[in-house]
Amino acid sequence: MKKYNKLFLILISILLLNCSKSSTDDGGNNNPTPDNQTVDKSANLLATGASSSDILGNANFDNLLIEAAFVEGFRPTAEAMDEFVTFLSERTFKQNISIQYKQLESPDEETLTLQEIADLESENRTVYNDGNTLAIYIYFADAPSDDDDEEEGLVTLGAVYRNTSMVIYEKTIKSLAGRSLTITTADVEIATLNHEFGHLFGLVNLGLTPVNDHEDPEAENHCSVEGCLMRAELQFGGIAGKSHQLDSKDNILVPGCTLSGNSVLKILEHKTSKNMPTVDLDAECILDLQSNGGK
Ligand SMILES: [Zn+2]
Ligand SMILES: [Zn+2]
């Protein structure tokens, strides 16, 4: 019976893969489908934080495959990606963590909305969960977030919008780092990647219930502990009070987090002047990860 079901699912998947090629839309009109359809993709289209235990532990997935899709000229630094992989191997039980780079053409947009980013993901993403490999997609954009307000000093460095999807505003990161004498592009990339990935881990209270309450009452889904990577100071974007989940009914994408440029710069400069290592998670956040299968 099981074998028969599996075969059936594979056949359905092949049919759907062929059909879905013509659809570049994020599926706004699609009926909610149980995972007997598009079985490979559905596991990667959940709300931010929904895969916390799968990302942290290795009960279901031993391997982590990250597709780093970048617009030509906006590839992240090797230094940052190495540090990022180190961070992931320090906090998860994954046996293998690999990065697959994919160069993309520029979408030729002045700014990008989250929906446009999700649409680009639908067009370009090639890695989805497969067997015991869990797949993550990170898009390194050549345009700033549509929500940025430079006059207000609000520039967004990164955002998460689904359980395995993240955007890094690489152009914004480069120009921000370019304004500092002490902070490098790699410094900002590392802080952004690690912070946003912290949300995919389920931090704070985003799919992962805190062991001790340390969620900042002023900033939903961020940590109240001073100096923590998931601290609210790192976050800025006027999203407080909004849902951090993907609203499947209306199919409206809401960022799980937007990361402000100026506050990141301030924190990094503070760290550098004190000769401290890059911003890391505090004990409370680490305890949460450990409570859900992480290290
Ligand atoms: Zn955040
Ligand atoms: Zn924390």
GROMACS .gro file of C-alpha atoms and ligand atoms in nm:
model
  297
    1MET     CA    1   0.000   0.000   0.000
    2LYS     CA    2   0.279   0.237   0.093
    3LYS     CA    3   0.472   0.154  -0.219
    4TYR     CA    4   0.167   0.214  -0.429
    5ASN     CA    5   0.111   0.553  -0.265
    6LYS     CA    6   0.468   0.657  -0.326
    7LEU     CA    7   0.451   0.565  -0.691
    8PHE     CA    8   0.128   0.754  -0.723
    9LEU     CA    9   0.282   1.063  -0.564
   10ILE     CA   10   0.581   1.049  -0.795
   11LEU     CA   11   0.358   1.025  -1.100
   12ILE     CA   12   0.145   1.316  -0.982
   13SER     CA   13   0.457   1.519  -0.911
   14ILE     CA   14   0.596   1.463  -1.258
   15LEU     CA   15   0.266   1.568  -1.413
   16LEU     CA   16   0.251   1.880  -1.199
   17LEU     CA   17   0.610   1.977  -1.261
   18ASN     CA   18   0.538   1.975  -1.630
   19CYS     CA   19   0.221   2.176  -1.589
   20SER     CA   20   0.363   2.433  -1.352
   21LYS     CA   21   0.634   2.540  -1.593
   22SER     CA   22   0.405   2.785  -1.763
   23SER     CA   23   0.302   2.940  -1.436
   24THR     CA   24   0.535   3.210  -1.306
   25ASP     CA   25   0.277   3.349  -1.070
   26ASP     CA   26   0.309   3.262  -0.705
   27GLY     CA   27  -0.017   3.076  -0.725
   28GLY     CA   28  -0.258   3.346  -0.617
   29ASN     CA   29  -0.550   3.162  -0.769
   30ASN     CA   30  -0.446   2.817  -0.668
   31ASN     CA   31  -0.675   2.632  -0.437
   32PRO     CA   32  -0.510   2.523  -0.118
   33THR     CA   33  -0.370   2.187  -0.211
   34PRO     CA   34  -0.278   1.910   0.025
   35ASP     CA   35   0.066   1.768  -0.030
   36ASN     CA   36  -0.055   1.509  -0.275
   37GLN     CA   37   0.013   1.779  -0.534
   38THR     CA   38   0.339   1.965  -0.596
   39VAL     CA   39   0.475   1.751  -0.320
   40ASP     CA   40   0.830   1.871  -0.360
   41LYS     CA   41   0.757   2.241  -0.335
   42SER     CA   42   0.483   2.256  -0.073
   43ALA     CA   43   0.724   2.179   0.210
   44ASN     CA   44   0.919   2.490   0.111
   45LEU     CA   45   0.620   2.721   0.092
   46LEU     CA   46   0.526   2.743   0.459
   47ALA     CA   47   0.534   3.032   0.702
   48THR     CA   48   0.859   3.166   0.846
   49GLY     CA   49   0.971   2.950   1.137
   50ALA     CA   50   0.756   2.653   1.037
   51SER     CA   51   1.062   2.437   0.969
   52SER     CA   52   1.247   2.520   1.290
   53SER     CA   53   1.300   2.165   1.411
   54ASP     CA   54   1.375   2.032   1.061
   55ILE     CA   55   1.644   2.295   1.012
   56LEU     CA   56   1.797   2.249   1.357
   57GLY     CA   57   1.793   1.874   1.403
   58ASN     CA   58   1.867   1.581   1.179
   59ALA     CA   59   1.572   1.352   1.249
   60ASN     CA   60   1.421   1.422   0.907
   61PHE     CA   61   1.703   1.593   0.719
   62ASP     CA   62   2.077   1.525   0.748
   63ASN     CA   63   2.182   1.772   0.483
   64LEU     CA   64   2.126   2.138   0.424
   65LEU     CA   65   2.150   2.268   0.070
   66ILE     CA   66   2.147   2.642   0.024
   67GLU     CA   67   2.084   2.790  -0.318
   68ALA     CA   68   2.252   3.131  -0.321
   69ALA     CA   69   2.096   3.303  -0.621
   70PHE     CA   70   2.264   3.632  -0.698
   71VAL     CA   71   2.225   3.895  -0.961
   72GLU     CA   72   2.539   3.935  -1.169
   73GLY     CA   73   2.778   4.164  -0.984
   74PHE     CA   74   2.610   4.106  -0.647
   75ARG     CA   75   2.757   3.774  -0.540
   76PRO     CA   76   2.811   3.766  -0.163
   77THR     CA   77   3.172   3.757  -0.041
   78ALA     CA   78   3.332   3.417   0.012
   79GLU     CA   79   3.438   3.532   0.359
   80ALA     CA   80   3.077   3.596   0.465
   81MET     CA   81   2.948   3.271   0.319
   82ASP     CA   82   3.222   3.074   0.499
   83GLU     CA   83   3.130   3.240   0.828
   84PHE     CA   84   2.763   3.178   0.759
   85VAL     CA   85   2.823   2.805   0.707
   86THR     CA   86   3.028   2.798   1.028
   87PHE     CA   87   2.738   2.960   1.214
   88LEU     CA   88   2.495   2.701   1.076
   89SER     CA   89   2.722   2.410   1.166
   90GLU     CA   90   2.761   2.547   1.518
   91ARG     CA   91   2.386   2.562   1.576
   92THR     CA   92   2.244   2.269   1.380
   93PHE     CA   93   2.311   1.896   1.364
   94LYS     CA   94   2.333   1.890   0.986
   95GLN     CA   95   2.600   1.654   0.854
   96ASN     CA   96   2.655   1.843   0.532
   97ILE     CA   97   2.593   2.206   0.461
   98SER     CA   98   2.655   2.307   0.106
   99ILE     CA   99   2.600   2.615  -0.102
  100GLN     CA  100   2.505   2.608  -0.464
  101TYR     CA  101   2.553   2.940  -0.642
  102LYS     CA  102   2.333   3.051  -0.924
  103GLN     CA  103   2.391   3.367  -1.122
  104LEU     CA  104   2.080   3.546  -1.242
  105GLU     CA  105   2.006   3.833  -1.474
  106SER     CA  106   1.896   4.157  -1.319
  107PRO     CA  107   1.519   4.196  -1.302
  108ASP     CA  108   1.583   4.562  -1.396
  109GLU     CA  109   1.373   4.704  -1.117
  110GLU     CA  110   1.452   5.018  -0.921
  111THR     CA  111   1.308   4.868  -0.606
  112LEU     CA  112   1.163   4.528  -0.522
  113THR     CA  113   0.849   4.443  -0.329
  114LEU     CA  114   0.841   4.122  -0.133
  115GLN     CA  115   0.583   3.985  -0.375
  116GLU     CA  116   0.818   4.055  -0.667
  117ILE     CA  117   1.094   3.876  -0.479
  118ALA     CA  118   0.865   3.579  -0.419
  119ASP     CA  119   0.769   3.578  -0.789
  120LEU     CA  120   1.138   3.581  -0.886
  121GLU     CA  121   1.190   3.289  -0.649
  122SER     CA  122   0.911   3.094  -0.820
  123GLU     CA  123   1.081   3.153  -1.154
  124ASN     CA  124   1.438   3.086  -1.053
  125ARG     CA  125   1.454   2.857  -0.752
  126THR     CA  126   1.582   2.512  -0.841
  127VAL     CA  127   1.636   2.348  -0.501
  128TYR     CA  128   1.353   2.206  -0.294
  129ASN     CA  129   1.350   1.951  -0.014
  130ASP     CA  130   1.456   1.618  -0.152
  131GLY     CA  131   1.495   1.298   0.048
  132ASN     CA  132   1.703   1.382   0.354
  133THR     CA  133   1.820   1.715   0.213
  134LEU     CA  134   1.649   2.031   0.329
  135ALA     CA  135   1.672   2.318   0.083
  136ILE     CA  136   1.697   2.692   0.151
  137TYR     CA  137   1.678   2.969  -0.106
  138ILE     CA  138   1.857   3.301  -0.058
  139TYR     CA  139   1.823   3.574  -0.318
  140PHE     CA  140   2.095   3.841  -0.331
  141ALA     CA  141   1.919   4.135  -0.490
  142ASP     CA  142   2.060   4.418  -0.698
  143ALA     CA  143   1.780   4.655  -0.597
  144PRO     CA  144   1.670   4.790  -0.258
  145SER     CA  145   1.350   4.704  -0.080
  146ASP     CA  146   1.045   4.894  -0.195
  147ASP     CA  147   0.977   4.977   0.171
  148ASP     CA  148   1.300   5.169   0.217
  149ASP     CA  149   1.283   5.534   0.304
  150GLU     CA  150   1.629   5.682   0.273
  151GLU     CA  151   1.516   6.021   0.404
  152GLU     CA  152   1.403   5.850   0.722
  153GLY     CA  153   1.727   5.650   0.729
  154LEU     CA  154   1.532   5.330   0.683
  155VAL     CA  155   1.718   5.090   0.461
  156THR     CA  156   1.647   4.721   0.470
  157LEU     CA  157   1.933   4.473   0.455
  158GLY     CA  158   1.747   4.146   0.457
  159ALA     CA  159   1.413   3.980   0.516
  160VAL     CA  160   1.261   3.637   0.557
  161TYR     CA  161   0.921   3.563   0.412
  162ARG     CA  162   0.876   3.185   0.420
  163ASN     CA  163   1.011   2.882   0.605
  164THR     CA  164   1.303   2.838   0.364
  165SER     CA  165   1.318   3.169   0.179
  166MET     CA  166   1.527   3.477   0.243
  167VAL     CA  167   1.628   3.790   0.058
  168ILE     CA  168   1.950   3.981   0.114
  169TYR     CA  169   1.954   4.333  -0.031
  170GLU     CA  170   2.312   4.308  -0.148
  171LYS     CA  171   2.318   4.644  -0.321
  172THR     CA  172   2.207   4.814   0.001
  173ILE     CA  173   2.465   4.621   0.202
  174LYS     CA  174   2.746   4.726  -0.031
  175SER     CA  175   2.654   5.093  -0.021
  176LEU     CA  176   2.610   5.086   0.355
  177ALA     CA  177   2.950   4.923   0.412
  178GLY     CA  178   3.099   5.170   0.166
  179ARG     CA  179   3.005   5.452   0.401
  180SER     CA  180   3.204   5.308   0.692
  181LEU     CA  181   3.580   5.305   0.735
  182THR     CA  182   3.581   5.014   0.978
  183ILE     CA  183   3.300   4.791   0.859
  184THR     CA  184   3.343   4.571   0.554
  185THR     CA  185   3.081   4.436   0.318
  186ALA     CA  186   3.149   4.091   0.463
  187ASP     CA  187   3.078   4.217   0.818
  188VAL     CA  188   2.735   4.344   0.719
  189GLU     CA  189   2.662   4.034   0.511
  190ILE     CA  190   2.743   3.803   0.803
  191ALA     CA  191   2.528   3.994   1.053
  192THR     CA  192   2.239   4.002   0.806
  193LEU     CA  193   2.261   3.639   0.698
  194ASN     CA  194   2.293   3.508   1.054
  195HIS     CA  195   2.019   3.729   1.193
  196GLU     CA  196   1.773   3.639   0.920
  197PHE     CA  197   1.860   3.272   0.949
  198GLY     CA  198   1.789   3.301   1.321
  199HIS     CA  199   1.429   3.366   1.218
  200LEU     CA  200   1.427   3.053   1.001
  201PHE     CA  201   1.543   2.870   1.316
  202GLY     CA  202   1.220   3.003   1.470
  203LEU     CA  203   1.367   3.285   1.683
  204VAL     CA  204   1.222   3.459   1.878
  205ASN     CA  205   0.885   3.298   1.938
  206LEU     CA  206   0.846   3.262   1.563
  207GLY     CA  207   0.762   2.893   1.537
  208LEU     CA  208   0.987   2.813   1.833
  209THR     CA  209   0.844   2.867   2.182
  210PRO     CA  210   1.104   3.030   2.407
  211VAL     CA  211   1.218   2.826   2.708
  212ASN     CA  212   1.229   3.145   2.915
  213ASP     CA  213   1.044   3.449   2.797
  214HIS     CA  214   1.293   3.680   2.629
  215GLU     CA  215   1.087   3.824   2.349
  216ASP     CA  216   1.115   4.201   2.333
  217PRO     CA  217   0.770   4.342   2.420
  218GLU     CA  218   0.847   4.636   2.191
  219ALA     CA  219   0.960   4.433   1.893
  220GLU     CA  220   0.778   4.115   1.808
  221ASN     CA  221   0.994   3.810   1.731
  222HIS     CA  222   1.313   3.972   1.855
  223CYS     CA  223   1.525   3.912   2.162
  224SER     CA  224   1.532   4.140   2.465
  225VAL     CA  225   1.886   4.045   2.570
  226GLU     CA  226   2.143   4.316   2.515
  227GLY     CA  227   2.407   4.236   2.257
  228CYS     CA  228   2.221   3.938   2.106
  229LEU     CA  229   2.220   3.878   1.732
  230MET     CA  230   1.840   3.860   1.749
  231ARG     CA  231   1.813   4.184   1.943
  232ALA     CA  232   1.550   4.434   1.842
  233GLU     CA  233   1.815   4.699   1.779
  234LEU     CA  234   1.913   4.498   1.479
  235GLN     CA  235   1.562   4.519   1.352
  236PHE     CA  236   1.381   4.818   1.223
  237GLY     CA  237   1.113   4.834   0.967
  238GLY     CA  238   0.783   4.943   1.107
  239ILE     CA  239   0.632   4.598   1.096
  240ALA     CA  240   0.547   4.571   1.463
  241GLY     CA  241   0.197   4.447   1.514
  242LYS     CA  242   0.169   4.292   1.173
  243SER     CA  243   0.154   3.922   1.125
  244HIS     CA  244   0.490   3.767   1.054
  245GLN     CA  245   0.334   3.476   0.878
  246LEU     CA  246   0.259   3.408   0.519
  247ASP     CA  247  -0.113   3.456   0.500
  248SER     CA  248  -0.212   3.159   0.293
  249LYS     CA  249  -0.572   3.271   0.255
  250ASP     CA  250  -0.495   3.600   0.091
  251ASN     CA  251  -0.153   3.492  -0.025
  252ILE     CA  252  -0.009   3.817   0.102
  253LEU     CA  253   0.356   3.807   0.190
  254VAL     CA  254   0.459   3.980   0.508
  255PRO     CA  255   0.824   3.991   0.605
  256GLY     CA  256   0.913   3.789   0.913
  257CYS     CA  257   1.175   4.053   0.972
  258THR     CA  258   1.329   4.347   0.800
  259LEU     CA  259   1.674   4.444   0.909
  260SER     CA  260   1.771   4.807   0.927
  261GLY     CA  261   2.099   4.926   0.787
  262ASN     CA  262   2.179   5.204   1.030
  263SER     CA  263   2.126   5.000   1.343
  264VAL     CA  264   2.338   4.715   1.206
  265LEU     CA  265   2.616   4.959   1.127
  266LYS     CA  266   2.596   5.105   1.475
  267ILE     CA  267   2.617   4.765   1.640
  268LEU     CA  268   2.900   4.645   1.420
  269GLU     CA  269   3.100   4.961   1.479
  270HIS     CA  270   3.045   4.922   1.851
  271LYS     CA  271   3.172   4.564   1.834
  272THR     CA  272   3.472   4.654   1.623
  273SER     CA  273   3.578   4.934   1.853
  274LYS     CA  274   3.574   4.690   2.142
  275ASN     CA  275   3.759   4.425   1.942
  276MET     CA  276   3.469   4.189   1.986
  277PRO     CA  277   3.385   3.909   1.749
  278THR     CA  278   3.087   3.939   1.518
  279VAL     CA  279   2.749   3.962   1.684
  280ASP     CA  280   2.633   3.624   1.811
  281LEU     CA  281   2.331   3.468   1.975
  282ASP     CA  282   2.294   3.506   2.350
  283ALA     CA  283   2.237   3.219   2.595
  284GLU     CA  284   1.856   3.249   2.585
  285CYS     CA  285   1.838   3.218   2.208
  286ILE     CA  286   2.080   2.926   2.214
  287LEU     CA  287   1.870   2.757   2.484
  288ASP     CA  288   1.565   2.789   2.257
  289LEU     CA  289   1.752   2.627   1.969
  290GLN     CA  290   1.865   2.342   2.193
  291SER     CA  291   1.508   2.288   2.312
  292ASN     CA  292   1.397   2.222   1.956
  293GLY     CA  293   1.672   1.991   1.837
  294GLY     CA  294   1.955   2.236   1.774
  295LYS     CA  295   2.296   2.285   1.933
  296ZN      ZN  296   1.484   4.020   1.270
  297ZN      ZN  297   1.880   3.641   2.206
   0.00000   0.00000   0.00000
